[in-house]
Amino acid sequence: MSIKKDAQTAHANLLEKTDPEALERINHFAFDEVQADVDLPDRTKMLSTLAYLLGMQGVDEYKVMLSVALDNGVSPVEAKEVLYQAVDYLGLGRVFPFFNATNDVLRARGVEMPLPSQSITTMDNRFEKGEETQIRLFGPQMKDFAKKGTINKWLVDNCFGDYYTRKGLSDNDREMVTFCYIAAQGGCEPQLLAHAQANIKLGNDKEFLMKVIEQNVPFIGYPRSLNAVTIVNKADEAVNGKD
C-alpha cells in the first residue's frame, strides 16, 4: 500500500464523476507533488494529518484519511490516541463527532472495541504523574505550576496526567500532534510557540516541523501553514539562537 495510491483512489471514488477537474488538481498536488517533496515516514505523515484534520474540524476528510492512515503505518491504538489527546486541545464539543467517525471506520474494518487500555494513571495519582510528565517535557520551572490557578491545576492532572502519560504514542509523537492541533486551529499562536519550542527540545527540530507543516498544506491551506512557519522560526531562534 502507499499513501499516494490509497488517497488518490479514495478521493476519486468521491469526486471523479462530479468534479473531475478539481479531482485532477487535488490528487496531483496533495498526493503526487507533496508526497514526493516531503521526506517523512508514512506513519509520521499520517499521524500529523489526522491531528491537523481534527484541529481544523475536517471530519469528512478525516474519515477518508483515517482509512489511508490505517493502511500506511498507523495502528488503531495510535489513531485513538491522537483522537483522545485532542479533547484537551480542541474541546469535547469539537472532538465528539470524531469519536463517531473513528468508530465507524474501525468497525467497518472489523476492529474489536474497546481497544486495549493505554492508561497508566489512576484517579489517585494522575496529578502526581501529570506533574512529572510536564516537568520532563517542559523543564523544572514547571514545578508547582498547578499552584498558579485552577486552570493550571487542570492542565497538570487532566491534560498531562490523563493523556500525556498514556501509552500508545511516544513523547515526540504527542508533542508533534499537539503542534498540529494548535496550528490547525489558528489564533493560538502563544500556545503554538510554546509547543514548537517543546518539540525542538525533544528532538523534533525545525527541519522536522517544517516538513510536518508542508505535509499538511493541502489539508489546512496556505494562511495557517504560513503562520505556523513563522512560529517555528521564532521557536528555533528562542531555543537555538540566531544563525
JSON list of C-alpha atoms in Angstrom, two decimals:
[
{"chain": "A", "resi": 1, "resn": "MET", "atom": "CA", "xyz": [0.00, 0.00, 0.00]},
{"chain": "A", "resi": 2, "resn": "SER", "atom": "CA", "xyz": [1.04, 3.65, -0.39]},
{"chain": "A", "resi": 3, "resn": "ILE", "atom": "CA", "xyz": [-0.37, 6.98, 0.75]},
{"chain": "A", "resi": 4, "resn": "LYS", "atom": "CA", "xyz": [-0.41, 8.20, -2.85]},
{"chain": "A", "resi": 5, "resn": "LYS", "atom": "CA", "xyz": [-2.33, 5.27, -4.30]},
{"chain": "A", "resi": 6, "resn": "ASP", "atom": "CA", "xyz": [-4.73, 4.84, -1.39]},
{"chain": "A", "resi": 7, "resn": "ALA", "atom": "CA", "xyz": [-5.56, 8.54, -1.03]},
{"chain": "A", "resi": 8, "resn": "GLN", "atom": "CA", "xyz": [-5.94, 9.16, -4.77]},
{"chain": "A", "resi": 9, "resn": "THR", "atom": "CA", "xyz": [-8.29, 6.18, -5.08]},
{"chain": "A", "resi": 10, "resn": "ALA", "atom": "CA", "xyz": [-10.37, 7.27, -2.08]},
{"chain": "A", "resi": 11, "resn": "HIS", "atom": "CA", "xyz": [-10.80, 10.79, -3.42]},
{"chain": "A", "resi": 12, "resn": "ALA", "atom": "CA", "xyz": [-11.51, 9.54, -6.93]},
{"chain": "A", "resi": 13, "resn": "ASN", "atom": "CA", "xyz": [-14.33, 7.40, -5.54]},
{"chain": "A", "resi": 14, "resn": "LEU", "atom": "CA", "xyz": [-15.90, 10.55, -4.11]},
{"chain": "A", "resi": 15, "resn": "LEU", "atom": "CA", "xyz": [-15.21, 13.15, -6.83]},
{"chain": "A", "resi": 16, "resn": "GLU", "atom": "CA", "xyz": [-14.44, 11.50, -10.16]},
{"chain": "A", "resi": 17, "resn": "LYS", "atom": "CA", "xyz": [-17.98, 11.56, -11.56]},
{"chain": "A", "resi": 18, "resn": "THR", "atom": "CA", "xyz": [-18.96, 15.01, -10.30]},
{"chain": "A", "resi": 19, "resn": "ASP", "atom": "CA", "xyz": [-15.77, 17.09, -10.10]},
{"chain": "A", "resi": 20, "resn": "PRO", "atom": "CA", "xyz": [-13.11, 15.59, -12.36]},
{"chain": "A", "resi": 21, "resn": "GLU", "atom": "CA", "xyz": [-11.22, 18.85, -12.92]},
{"chain": "A", "resi": 22, "resn": "ALA", "atom": "CA", "xyz": [-10.95, 19.57, -9.20]},
{"chain": "A", "resi": 23, "resn": "LEU", "atom": "CA", "xyz": [-10.01, 15.95, -8.53]},
{"chain": "A", "resi": 24, "resn": "GLU", "atom": "CA", "xyz": [-7.17, 16.09, -11.07]},
{"chain": "A", "resi": 25, "resn": "ARG", "atom": "CA", "xyz": [-5.51, 19.04, -9.32]},
{"chain": "A", "resi": 26, "resn": "ILE", "atom": "CA", "xyz": [-6.28, 17.89, -5.76]},
{"chain": "A", "resi": 27, "resn": "ASN", "atom": "CA", "xyz": [-4.83, 14.44, -6.32]},
{"chain": "A", "resi": 28, "resn": "HIS", "atom": "CA", "xyz": [-1.79, 15.75, -8.18]},
{"chain": "A", "resi": 29, "resn": "PHE", "atom": "CA", "xyz": [-0.88, 18.38, -5.59]},
{"chain": "A", "resi": 30, "resn": "ALA", "atom": "CA", "xyz": [-1.76, 16.57, -2.36]},
{"chain": "A", "resi": 31, "resn": "PHE", "atom": "CA", "xyz": [-0.69, 13.07, -3.28]},
{"chain": "A", "resi": 32, "resn": "ASP", "atom": "CA", "xyz": [1.84, 13.39, -6.12]},
{"chain": "A", "resi": 33, "resn": "GLU", "atom": "CA", "xyz": [3.70, 16.64, -5.53]},
{"chain": "A", "resi": 34, "resn": "VAL", "atom": "CA", "xyz": [3.53, 16.98, -1.75]},
{"chain": "A", "resi": 35, "resn": "GLN", "atom": "CA", "xyz": [4.15, 13.31, -1.01]},
{"chain": "A", "resi": 36, "resn": "ALA", "atom": "CA", "xyz": [7.18, 13.33, -3.32]},
{"chain": "A", "resi": 37, "resn": "ASP", "atom": "CA", "xyz": [8.65, 16.51, -1.84]},
{"chain": "A", "resi": 38, "resn": "VAL", "atom": "CA", "xyz": [8.09, 15.85, 1.89]},
{"chain": "A", "resi": 39, "resn": "ASP", "atom": "CA", "xyz": [10.64, 13.39, 3.26]},
{"chain": "A", "resi": 40, "resn": "LEU", "atom": "CA", "xyz": [8.96, 11.90, 6.33]},
{"chain": "A", "resi": 41, "resn": "PRO", "atom": "CA", "xyz": [8.00, 8.32, 7.26]},
{"chain": "A", "resi": 42, "resn": "ASP", "atom": "CA", "xyz": [4.46, 7.44, 6.17]},
{"chain": "A", "resi": 43, "resn": "ARG", "atom": "CA", "xyz": [3.39, 6.87, 9.77]},
{"chain": "A", "resi": 44, "resn": "THR", "atom": "CA", "xyz": [4.54, 10.37, 10.77]},
{"chain": "A", "resi": 45, "resn": "LYS", "atom": "CA", "xyz": [2.78, 11.92, 7.80]},
{"chain": "A", "resi": 46, "resn": "MET", "atom": "CA", "xyz": [-0.46, 10.19, 8.67]},
{"chain": "A", "resi": 47, "resn": "LEU", "atom": "CA", "xyz": [-0.37, 10.93, 12.40]},
{"chain": "A", "resi": 48, "resn": "SER", "atom": "CA", "xyz": [0.20, 14.60, 11.63]},
{"chain": "A", "resi": 49, "resn": "THR", "atom": "CA", "xyz": [-2.59, 14.70, 9.06]},
{"chain": "A", "resi": 50, "resn": "LEU", "atom": "CA", "xyz": [-5.11, 13.11, 11.42]},
{"chain": "A", "resi": 51, "resn": "ALA", "atom": "CA", "xyz": [-4.21, 15.71, 14.05]},
{"chain": "A", "resi": 52, "resn": "TYR", "atom": "CA", "xyz": [-4.47, 18.56, 11.54]},
{"chain": "A", "resi": 53, "resn": "LEU", "atom": "CA", "xyz": [-7.89, 17.39, 10.37]},
{"chain": "A", "resi": 54, "resn": "LEU", "atom": "CA", "xyz": [-9.09, 17.18, 13.96]},
{"chain": "A", "resi": 55, "resn": "GLY", "atom": "CA", "xyz": [-7.80, 20.69, 14.58]},
{"chain": "A", "resi": 56, "resn": "MET", "atom": "CA", "xyz": [-9.49, 22.16, 11.52]},
{"chain": "A", "resi": 57, "resn": "GLN", "atom": "CA", "xyz": [-12.73, 20.18, 12.07]},
{"chain": "A", "resi": 58, "resn": "GLY", "atom": "CA", "xyz": [-12.48, 18.36, 8.75]},
{"chain": "A", "resi": 59, "resn": "VAL", "atom": "CA", "xyz": [-14.48, 15.33, 9.82]},
{"chain": "A", "resi": 60, "resn": "ASP", "atom": "CA", "xyz": [-15.39, 14.08, 6.33]},
{"chain": "A", "resi": 61, "resn": "GLU", "atom": "CA", "xyz": [-11.80, 14.27, 5.10]},
{"chain": "A", "resi": 62, "resn": "TYR", "atom": "CA", "xyz": [-10.68, 12.77, 8.41]},
{"chain": "A", "resi": 63, "resn": "LYS", "atom": "CA", "xyz": [-12.73, 9.65, 7.70]},
{"chain": "A", "resi": 64, "resn": "VAL", "atom": "CA", "xyz": [-11.14, 9.34, 4.27]},
{"chain": "A", "resi": 65, "resn": "MET", "atom": "CA", "xyz": [-7.61, 9.84, 5.57]},
{"chain": "A", "resi": 66, "resn": "LEU", "atom": "CA", "xyz": [-8.10, 7.64, 8.64]},
{"chain": "A", "resi": 67, "resn": "SER", "atom": "CA", "xyz": [-8.60, 4.67, 6.33]},
{"chain": "A", "resi": 68, "resn": "VAL", "atom": "CA", "xyz": [-5.48, 5.69, 4.40]},
{"chain": "A", "resi": 69, "resn": "ALA", "atom": "CA", "xyz": [-3.57, 6.05, 7.68]},
{"chain": "A", "resi": 70, "resn": "LEU", "atom": "CA", "xyz": [-4.59, 2.60, 8.89]},
{"chain": "A", "resi": 71, "resn": "ASP", "atom": "CA", "xyz": [-3.21, 1.13, 5.67]},
{"chain": "A", "resi": 72, "resn": "ASN", "atom": "CA", "xyz": [0.03, 3.11, 5.90]},
{"chain": "A", "resi": 73, "resn": "GLY", "atom": "CA", "xyz": [1.69, 2.57, 9.25]},
{"chain": "A", "resi": 74, "resn": "VAL", "atom": "CA", "xyz": [-0.82, 3.85, 11.84]},
{"chain": "A", "resi": 75, "resn": "SER", "atom": "CA", "xyz": [-2.37, 1.31, 14.20]},
{"chain": "A", "resi": 76, "resn": "PRO", "atom": "CA", "xyz": [-5.91, 1.59, 15.60]},
{"chain": "A", "resi": 77, "resn": "VAL", "atom": "CA", "xyz": [-4.39, 2.30, 19.05]},
{"chain": "A", "resi": 78, "resn": "GLU", "atom": "CA", "xyz": [-2.29, 5.15, 17.67]},
{"chain": "A", "resi": 79, "resn": "ALA", "atom": "CA", "xyz": [-5.27, 6.62, 15.84]},
{"chain": "A", "resi": 80, "resn": "LYS", "atom": "CA", "xyz": [-7.34, 6.51, 19.01]},
{"chain": "A", "resi": 81, "resn": "GLU", "atom": "CA", "xyz": [-4.54, 8.17, 21.00]},
{"chain": "A", "resi": 82, "resn": "VAL", "atom": "CA", "xyz": [-4.48, 11.08, 18.53]},
{"chain": "A", "resi": 83, "resn": "LEU", "atom": "CA", "xyz": [-8.25, 11.33, 18.99]},
{"chain": "A", "resi": 84, "resn": "TYR", "atom": "CA", "xyz": [-8.21, 11.16, 22.79]},
{"chain": "A", "resi": 85, "resn": "GLN", "atom": "CA", "xyz": [-5.46, 13.73, 23.26]},
{"chain": "A", "resi": 86, "resn": "ALA", "atom": "CA", "xyz": [-7.34, 16.16, 21.00]},
{"chain": "A", "resi": 87, "resn": "VAL", "atom": "CA", "xyz": [-10.06, 16.56, 23.63]},
{"chain": "A", "resi": 88, "resn": "ASP", "atom": "CA", "xyz": [-7.88, 18.81, 25.79]},
{"chain": "A", "resi": 89, "resn": "TYR", "atom": "CA", "xyz": [-6.64, 20.95, 22.90]},
{"chain": "A", "resi": 90, "resn": "LEU", "atom": "CA", "xyz": [-9.83, 21.29, 20.87]},
{"chain": "A", "resi": 91, "resn": "GLY", "atom": "CA", "xyz": [-12.55, 20.73, 23.45]},
{"chain": "A", "resi": 92, "resn": "LEU", "atom": "CA", "xyz": [-15.11, 17.95, 23.73]},
{"chain": "A", "resi": 93, "resn": "GLY", "atom": "CA", "xyz": [-17.65, 19.91, 21.70]},
{"chain": "A", "resi": 94, "resn": "ARG", "atom": "CA", "xyz": [-15.41, 19.83, 18.64]},
{"chain": "A", "resi": 95, "resn": "VAL", "atom": "CA", "xyz": [-13.91, 16.38, 19.12]},
{"chain": "A", "resi": 96, "resn": "PHE", "atom": "CA", "xyz": [-17.02, 14.35, 19.93]},
{"chain": "A", "resi": 97, "resn": "PRO", "atom": "CA", "xyz": [-18.14, 13.96, 16.28]},
{"chain": "A", "resi": 98, "resn": "PHE", "atom": "CA", "xyz": [-14.72, 12.44, 15.55]},
{"chain": "A", "resi": 99, "resn": "PHE", "atom": "CA", "xyz": [-15.38, 9.64, 18.05]},
{"chain": "A", "resi": 100, "resn": "ASN", "atom": "CA", "xyz": [-18.30, 8.52, 15.90]},
{"chain": "A", "resi": 101, "resn": "ALA", "atom": "CA", "xyz": [-16.29, 8.95, 12.70]},
{"chain": "A", "resi": 102, "resn": "THR", "atom": "CA", "xyz": [-13.34, 6.96, 14.07]},
{"chain": "A", "resi": 103, "resn": "ASN", "atom": "CA", "xyz": [-15.50, 4.17, 15.43]},
{"chain": "A", "resi": 104, "resn": "ASP", "atom": "CA", "xyz": [-17.40, 3.90, 12.15]},
{"chain": "A", "resi": 105, "resn": "VAL", "atom": "CA", "xyz": [-14.14, 3.40, 10.23]},
{"chain": "A", "resi": 106, "resn": "LEU", "atom": "CA", "xyz": [-12.76, 0.89, 12.74]},
{"chain": "A", "resi": 107, "resn": "ARG", "atom": "CA", "xyz": [-15.99, -1.13, 12.86]},
{"chain": "A", "resi": 108, "resn": "ALA", "atom": "CA", "xyz": [-16.08, -1.29, 9.06]},
{"chain": "A", "resi": 109, "resn": "ARG", "atom": "CA", "xyz": [-12.59, -2.80, 9.20]},
{"chain": "A", "resi": 110, "resn": "GLY", "atom": "CA", "xyz": [-13.62, -5.39, 11.80]},
{"chain": "A", "resi": 111, "resn": "VAL", "atom": "CA", "xyz": [-11.62, -3.88, 14.66]},
{"chain": "A", "resi": 112, "resn": "GLU", "atom": "CA", "xyz": [-12.87, -5.06, 18.05]},
{"chain": "A", "resi": 113, "resn": "MET", "atom": "CA", "xyz": [-13.53, -2.29, 20.56]},
{"chain": "A", "resi": 114, "resn": "PRO", "atom": "CA", "xyz": [-12.79, -1.12, 23.13]},
{"chain": "A", "resi": 115, "resn": "LEU", "atom": "CA", "xyz": [-9.11, -1.34, 22.26]},
{"chain": "A", "resi": 116, "resn": "PRO", "atom": "CA", "xyz": [-6.57, -2.47, 24.86]},
{"chain": "A", "resi": 117, "resn": "SER", "atom": "CA", "xyz": [-6.15, 0.09, 27.63]},
{"chain": "A", "resi": 118, "resn": "GLN", "atom": "CA", "xyz": [-3.25, 2.53, 27.29]},
{"chain": "A", "resi": 119, "resn": "SER", "atom": "CA", "xyz": [-3.80, 4.31, 30.62]},
{"chain": "A", "resi": 120, "resn": "ILE", "atom": "CA", "xyz": [-1.08, 4.08, 33.27]},
{"chain": "A", "resi": 121, "resn": "THR", "atom": "CA", "xyz": [-2.51, 6.51, 35.82]},
{"chain": "A", "resi": 122, "resn": "THR", "atom": "CA", "xyz": [-5.30, 6.26, 38.37]},
{"chain": "A", "resi": 123, "resn": "MET", "atom": "CA", "xyz": [-7.62, 8.88, 39.77]},
{"chain": "A", "resi": 124, "resn": "ASP", "atom": "CA", "xyz": [-5.37, 8.94, 42.83]},
{"chain": "A", "resi": 125, "resn": "ASN", "atom": "CA", "xyz": [-2.02, 9.53, 41.09]},
{"chain": "A", "resi": 126, "resn": "ARG", "atom": "CA", "xyz": [-2.95, 11.44, 37.91]},
{"chain": "A", "resi": 127, "resn": "PHE", "atom": "CA", "xyz": [-1.87, 14.78, 39.40]},
{"chain": "A", "resi": 128, "resn": "GLU", "atom": "CA", "xyz": [1.50, 13.44, 40.55]},
{"chain": "A", "resi": 129, "resn": "LYS", "atom": "CA", "xyz": [2.18, 11.67, 37.25]},
{"chain": "A", "resi": 130, "resn": "GLY", "atom": "CA", "xyz": [0.95, 14.67, 35.29]},
{"chain": "A", "resi": 131, "resn": "GLU", "atom": "CA", "xyz": [3.36, 17.00, 37.07]},
{"chain": "A", "resi": 132, "resn": "GLU", "atom": "CA", "xyz": [6.23, 14.57, 36.49]},
{"chain": "A", "resi": 133, "resn": "THR", "atom": "CA", "xyz": [5.40, 14.48, 32.79]},
{"chain": "A", "resi": 134, "resn": "GLN", "atom": "CA", "xyz": [5.02, 18.24, 32.49]},
{"chain": "A", "resi": 135, "resn": "ILE", "atom": "CA", "xyz": [8.41, 18.78, 34.12]},
{"chain": "A", "resi": 136, "resn": "ARG", "atom": "CA", "xyz": [10.01, 16.15, 31.88]},
{"chain": "A", "resi": 137, "resn": "LEU", "atom": "CA", "xyz": [8.71, 17.82, 28.74]},
{"chain": "A", "resi": 138, "resn": "PHE", "atom": "CA", "xyz": [8.89, 21.50, 29.61]},
{"chain": "A", "resi": 139, "resn": "GLY", "atom": "CA", "xyz": [11.57, 21.73, 32.27]},
{"chain": "A", "resi": 140, "resn": "PRO", "atom": "CA", "xyz": [12.00, 22.12, 36.06]},
{"chain": "A", "resi": 141, "resn": "GLN", "atom": "CA", "xyz": [10.34, 25.54, 36.04]},
{"chain": "A", "resi": 142, "resn": "MET", "atom": "CA", "xyz": [7.01, 23.69, 35.75]},
{"chain": "A", "resi": 143, "resn": "LYS", "atom": "CA", "xyz": [7.32, 22.50, 39.37]},
{"chain": "A", "resi": 144, "resn": "ASP", "atom": "CA", "xyz": [4.34, 23.91, 41.31]},
{"chain": "A", "resi": 145, "resn": "PHE", "atom": "CA", "xyz": [2.80, 25.24, 38.08]},
{"chain": "A", "resi": 146, "resn": "ALA", "atom": "CA", "xyz": [-0.55, 23.96, 39.38]},
{"chain": "A", "resi": 147, "resn": "LYS", "atom": "CA", "xyz": [-0.47, 26.43, 42.28]},
{"chain": "A", "resi": 148, "resn": "LYS", "atom": "CA", "xyz": [-0.86, 29.38, 39.91]},
{"chain": "A", "resi": 149, "resn": "GLY", "atom": "CA", "xyz": [-4.58, 28.82, 39.33]},
{"chain": "A", "resi": 150, "resn": "THR", "atom": "CA", "xyz": [-7.41, 26.39, 38.80]},
{"chain": "A", "resi": 151, "resn": "ILE", "atom": "CA", "xyz": [-6.86, 26.02, 35.06]},
{"chain": "A", "resi": 152, "resn": "ASN", "atom": "CA", "xyz": [-3.17, 25.45, 35.72]},
{"chain": "A", "resi": 153, "resn": "LYS", "atom": "CA", "xyz": [-4.09, 22.61, 38.08]},
{"chain": "A", "resi": 154, "resn": "TRP", "atom": "CA", "xyz": [-6.37, 21.11, 35.46]},
{"chain": "A", "resi": 155, "resn": "LEU", "atom": "CA", "xyz": [-3.60, 21.27, 32.89]},
{"chain": "A", "resi": 156, "resn": "VAL", "atom": "CA", "xyz": [-1.44, 19.19, 35.23]},
{"chain": "A", "resi": 157, "resn": "ASP", "atom": "CA", "xyz": [-3.91, 16.49, 36.27]},
{"chain": "A", "resi": 158, "resn": "ASN", "atom": "CA", "xyz": [-6.13, 16.39, 33.19]},
{"chain": "A", "resi": 159, "resn": "CYS", "atom": "CA", "xyz": [-4.03, 17.34, 30.16]},
{"chain": "A", "resi": 160, "resn": "PHE", "atom": "CA", "xyz": [-0.78, 15.78, 31.31]},
{"chain": "A", "resi": 161, "resn": "GLY", "atom": "CA", "xyz": [-1.98, 13.25, 33.89]},
{"chain": "A", "resi": 162, "resn": "ASP", "atom": "CA", "xyz": [-4.87, 11.86, 31.89]},
{"chain": "A", "resi": 163, "resn": "TYR", "atom": "CA", "xyz": [-3.44, 11.97, 28.36]},
{"chain": "A", "resi": 164, "resn": "TYR", "atom": "CA", "xyz": [0.29, 12.63, 28.04]},
{"chain": "A", "resi": 165, "resn": "THR", "atom": "CA", "xyz": [1.05, 9.76, 30.40]},
{"chain": "A", "resi": 166, "resn": "ARG", "atom": "CA", "xyz": [-0.74, 7.22, 28.23]},
{"chain": "A", "resi": 167, "resn": "LYS", "atom": "CA", "xyz": [1.00, 4.52, 26.24]},
{"chain": "A", "resi": 168, "resn": "GLY", "atom": "CA", "xyz": [0.42, 4.18, 22.52]},
{"chain": "A", "resi": 169, "resn": "LEU", "atom": "CA", "xyz": [2.37, 7.25, 21.42]},
{"chain": "A", "resi": 170, "resn": "SER", "atom": "CA", "xyz": [5.82, 8.48, 22.39]},
{"chain": "A", "resi": 171, "resn": "ASP", "atom": "CA", "xyz": [6.56, 11.91, 23.87]},
{"chain": "A", "resi": 172, "resn": "ASN", "atom": "CA", "xyz": [7.78, 13.02, 20.45]},
{"chain": "A", "resi": 173, "resn": "ASP", "atom": "CA", "xyz": [4.59, 11.79, 18.78]},
{"chain": "A", "resi": 174, "resn": "ARG", "atom": "CA", "xyz": [2.41, 13.54, 21.34]},
{"chain": "A", "resi": 175, "resn": "GLU", "atom": "CA", "xyz": [4.21, 16.85, 21.05]},
{"chain": "A", "resi": 176, "resn": "MET", "atom": "CA", "xyz": [4.05, 16.66, 17.25]},
{"chain": "A", "resi": 177, "resn": "VAL", "atom": "CA", "xyz": [0.30, 16.03, 17.18]},
{"chain": "A", "resi": 178, "resn": "THR", "atom": "CA", "xyz": [-0.26, 18.77, 19.74]},
{"chain": "A", "resi": 179, "resn": "PHE", "atom": "CA", "xyz": [1.62, 21.18, 17.48]},
{"chain": "A", "resi": 180, "resn": "CYS", "atom": "CA", "xyz": [-0.67, 20.07, 14.64]},
{"chain": "A", "resi": 181, "resn": "TYR", "atom": "CA", "xyz": [-3.92, 20.55, 16.61]},
{"chain": "A", "resi": 182, "resn": "ILE", "atom": "CA", "xyz": [-2.92, 24.08, 17.58]},
{"chain": "A", "resi": 183, "resn": "ALA", "atom": "CA", "xyz": [-1.54, 25.08, 14.17]},
{"chain": "A", "resi": 184, "resn": "ALA", "atom": "CA", "xyz": [-4.77, 23.95, 12.54]},
{"chain": "A", "resi": 185, "resn": "GLN", "atom": "CA", "xyz": [-6.96, 25.97, 14.92]},
{"chain": "A", "resi": 186, "resn": "GLY", "atom": "CA", "xyz": [-5.33, 29.35, 14.31]},
{"chain": "A", "resi": 187, "resn": "GLY", "atom": "CA", "xyz": [-5.50, 32.18, 16.83]},
{"chain": "A", "resi": 188, "resn": "CYS", "atom": "CA", "xyz": [-3.48, 30.25, 19.43]},
{"chain": "A", "resi": 189, "resn": "GLU", "atom": "CA", "xyz": [-0.02, 31.49, 18.50]},
{"chain": "A", "resi": 190, "resn": "PRO", "atom": "CA", "xyz": [1.36, 31.79, 22.08]},
{"chain": "A", "resi": 191, "resn": "GLN", "atom": "CA", "xyz": [0.47, 28.16, 22.74]},
{"chain": "A", "resi": 192, "resn": "LEU", "atom": "CA", "xyz": [1.78, 27.12, 19.32]},
{"chain": "A", "resi": 193, "resn": "LEU", "atom": "CA", "xyz": [5.10, 28.82, 20.09]},
{"chain": "A", "resi": 194, "resn": "ALA", "atom": "CA", "xyz": [5.39, 27.02, 23.42]},
{"chain": "A", "resi": 195, "resn": "HIS", "atom": "CA", "xyz": [4.75, 23.64, 21.84]},
{"chain": "A", "resi": 196, "resn": "ALA", "atom": "CA", "xyz": [7.04, 24.35, 18.89]},
{"chain": "A", "resi": 197, "resn": "GLN", "atom": "CA", "xyz": [9.79, 25.00, 21.43]},
{"chain": "A", "resi": 198, "resn": "ALA", "atom": "CA", "xyz": [8.90, 21.80, 23.31]},
{"chain": "A", "resi": 199, "resn": "ASN", "atom": "CA", "xyz": [9.09, 19.84, 20.06]},
{"chain": "A", "resi": 200, "resn": "ILE", "atom": "CA", "xyz": [12.51, 21.25, 19.23]},
{"chain": "A", "resi": 201, "resn": "LYS", "atom": "CA", "xyz": [13.84, 20.49, 22.71]},
{"chain": "A", "resi": 202, "resn": "LEU", "atom": "CA", "xyz": [12.62, 16.89, 22.36]},
{"chain": "A", "resi": 203, "resn": "GLY", "atom": "CA", "xyz": [14.39, 16.46, 19.05]},
{"chain": "A", "resi": 204, "resn": "ASN", "atom": "CA", "xyz": [11.54, 17.30, 16.66]},
{"chain": "A", "resi": 205, "resn": "ASP", "atom": "CA", "xyz": [13.74, 20.01, 15.20]},
{"chain": "A", "resi": 206, "resn": "LYS", "atom": "CA", "xyz": [12.98, 22.92, 12.90]},
{"chain": "A", "resi": 207, "resn": "GLU", "atom": "CA", "xyz": [13.53, 20.87, 9.75]},
{"chain": "A", "resi": 208, "resn": "PHE", "atom": "CA", "xyz": [11.17, 18.18, 11.02]},
{"chain": "A", "resi": 209, "resn": "LEU", "atom": "CA", "xyz": [8.42, 20.66, 11.95]},
{"chain": "A", "resi": 210, "resn": "MET", "atom": "CA", "xyz": [8.71, 22.41, 8.59]},
{"chain": "A", "resi": 211, "resn": "LYS", "atom": "CA", "xyz": [8.16, 19.05, 6.88]},
{"chain": "A", "resi": 212, "resn": "VAL", "atom": "CA", "xyz": [5.11, 18.41, 9.07]},
{"chain": "A", "resi": 213, "resn": "ILE", "atom": "CA", "xyz": [3.68, 21.77, 8.03]},
{"chain": "A", "resi": 214, "resn": "GLU", "atom": "CA", "xyz": [4.42, 21.09, 4.36]},
{"chain": "A", "resi": 215, "resn": "GLN", "atom": "CA", "xyz": [2.77, 17.66, 4.53]},
{"chain": "A", "resi": 216, "resn": "ASN", "atom": "CA", "xyz": [-0.47, 19.29, 5.64]},
{"chain": "A", "resi": 217, "resn": "VAL", "atom": "CA", "xyz": [-0.68, 22.37, 3.39]},
{"chain": "A", "resi": 218, "resn": "PRO", "atom": "CA", "xyz": [-3.23, 20.60, 1.14]},
{"chain": "A", "resi": 219, "resn": "PHE", "atom": "CA", "xyz": [-5.49, 19.95, 4.13]},
{"chain": "A", "resi": 220, "resn": "ILE", "atom": "CA", "xyz": [-5.22, 23.23, 6.06]},
{"chain": "A", "resi": 221, "resn": "GLY", "atom": "CA", "xyz": [-4.41, 25.74, 3.30]},
{"chain": "A", "resi": 222, "resn": "TYR", "atom": "CA", "xyz": [-1.71, 28.36, 2.98]},
{"chain": "A", "resi": 223, "resn": "PRO", "atom": "CA", "xyz": [-2.61, 31.09, 5.55]},
{"chain": "A", "resi": 224, "resn": "ARG", "atom": "CA", "xyz": [-2.40, 28.93, 8.67]},
{"chain": "A", "resi": 225, "resn": "SER", "atom": "CA", "xyz": [0.53, 27.00, 7.21]},
{"chain": "A", "resi": 226, "resn": "LEU", "atom": "CA", "xyz": [2.49, 30.21, 6.73]},
{"chain": "A", "resi": 227, "resn": "ASN", "atom": "CA", "xyz": [1.56, 31.32, 10.27]},
{"chain": "A", "resi": 228, "resn": "ALA", "atom": "CA", "xyz": [2.95, 28.03, 11.58]},
{"chain": "A", "resi": 229, "resn": "VAL", "atom": "CA", "xyz": [6.18, 28.52, 9.60]},
{"chain": "A", "resi": 230, "resn": "THR", "atom": "CA", "xyz": [6.63, 31.91, 11.27]},
{"chain": "A", "resi": 231, "resn": "ILE", "atom": "CA", "xyz": [6.10, 30.38, 14.70]},
{"chain": "A", "resi": 232, "resn": "VAL", "atom": "CA", "xyz": [8.57, 27.56, 14.07]},
{"chain": "A", "resi": 233, "resn": "ASN", "atom": "CA", "xyz": [11.22, 30.07, 13.02]},
{"chain": "A", "resi": 234, "resn": "LYS", "atom": "CA", "xyz": [10.64, 32.03, 16.23]},
{"chain": "A", "resi": 235, "resn": "ALA", "atom": "CA", "xyz": [10.76, 28.87, 18.33]},
{"chain": "A", "resi": 236, "resn": "ASP", "atom": "CA", "xyz": [14.00, 27.72, 16.75]},
{"chain": "A", "resi": 237, "resn": "GLU", "atom": "CA", "xyz": [15.56, 31.12, 17.35]},
{"chain": "A", "resi": 238, "resn": "ALA", "atom": "CA", "xyz": [14.45, 31.02, 21.00]},
{"chain": "A", "resi": 239, "resn": "VAL", "atom": "CA", "xyz": [15.82, 27.52, 21.57]},
{"chain": "A", "resi": 240, "resn": "ASN", "atom": "CA", "xyz": [18.94, 27.56, 19.43]},
{"chain": "A", "resi": 241, "resn": "GLY", "atom": "CA", "xyz": [19.69, 31.27, 18.94]},
{"chain": "A", "resi": 242, "resn": "LYS", "atom": "CA", "xyz": [20.16, 33.15, 15.72]},
{"chain": "A", "resi": 243, "resn": "ASP", "atom": "CA", "xyz": [22.27, 31.69, 12.94]}
]
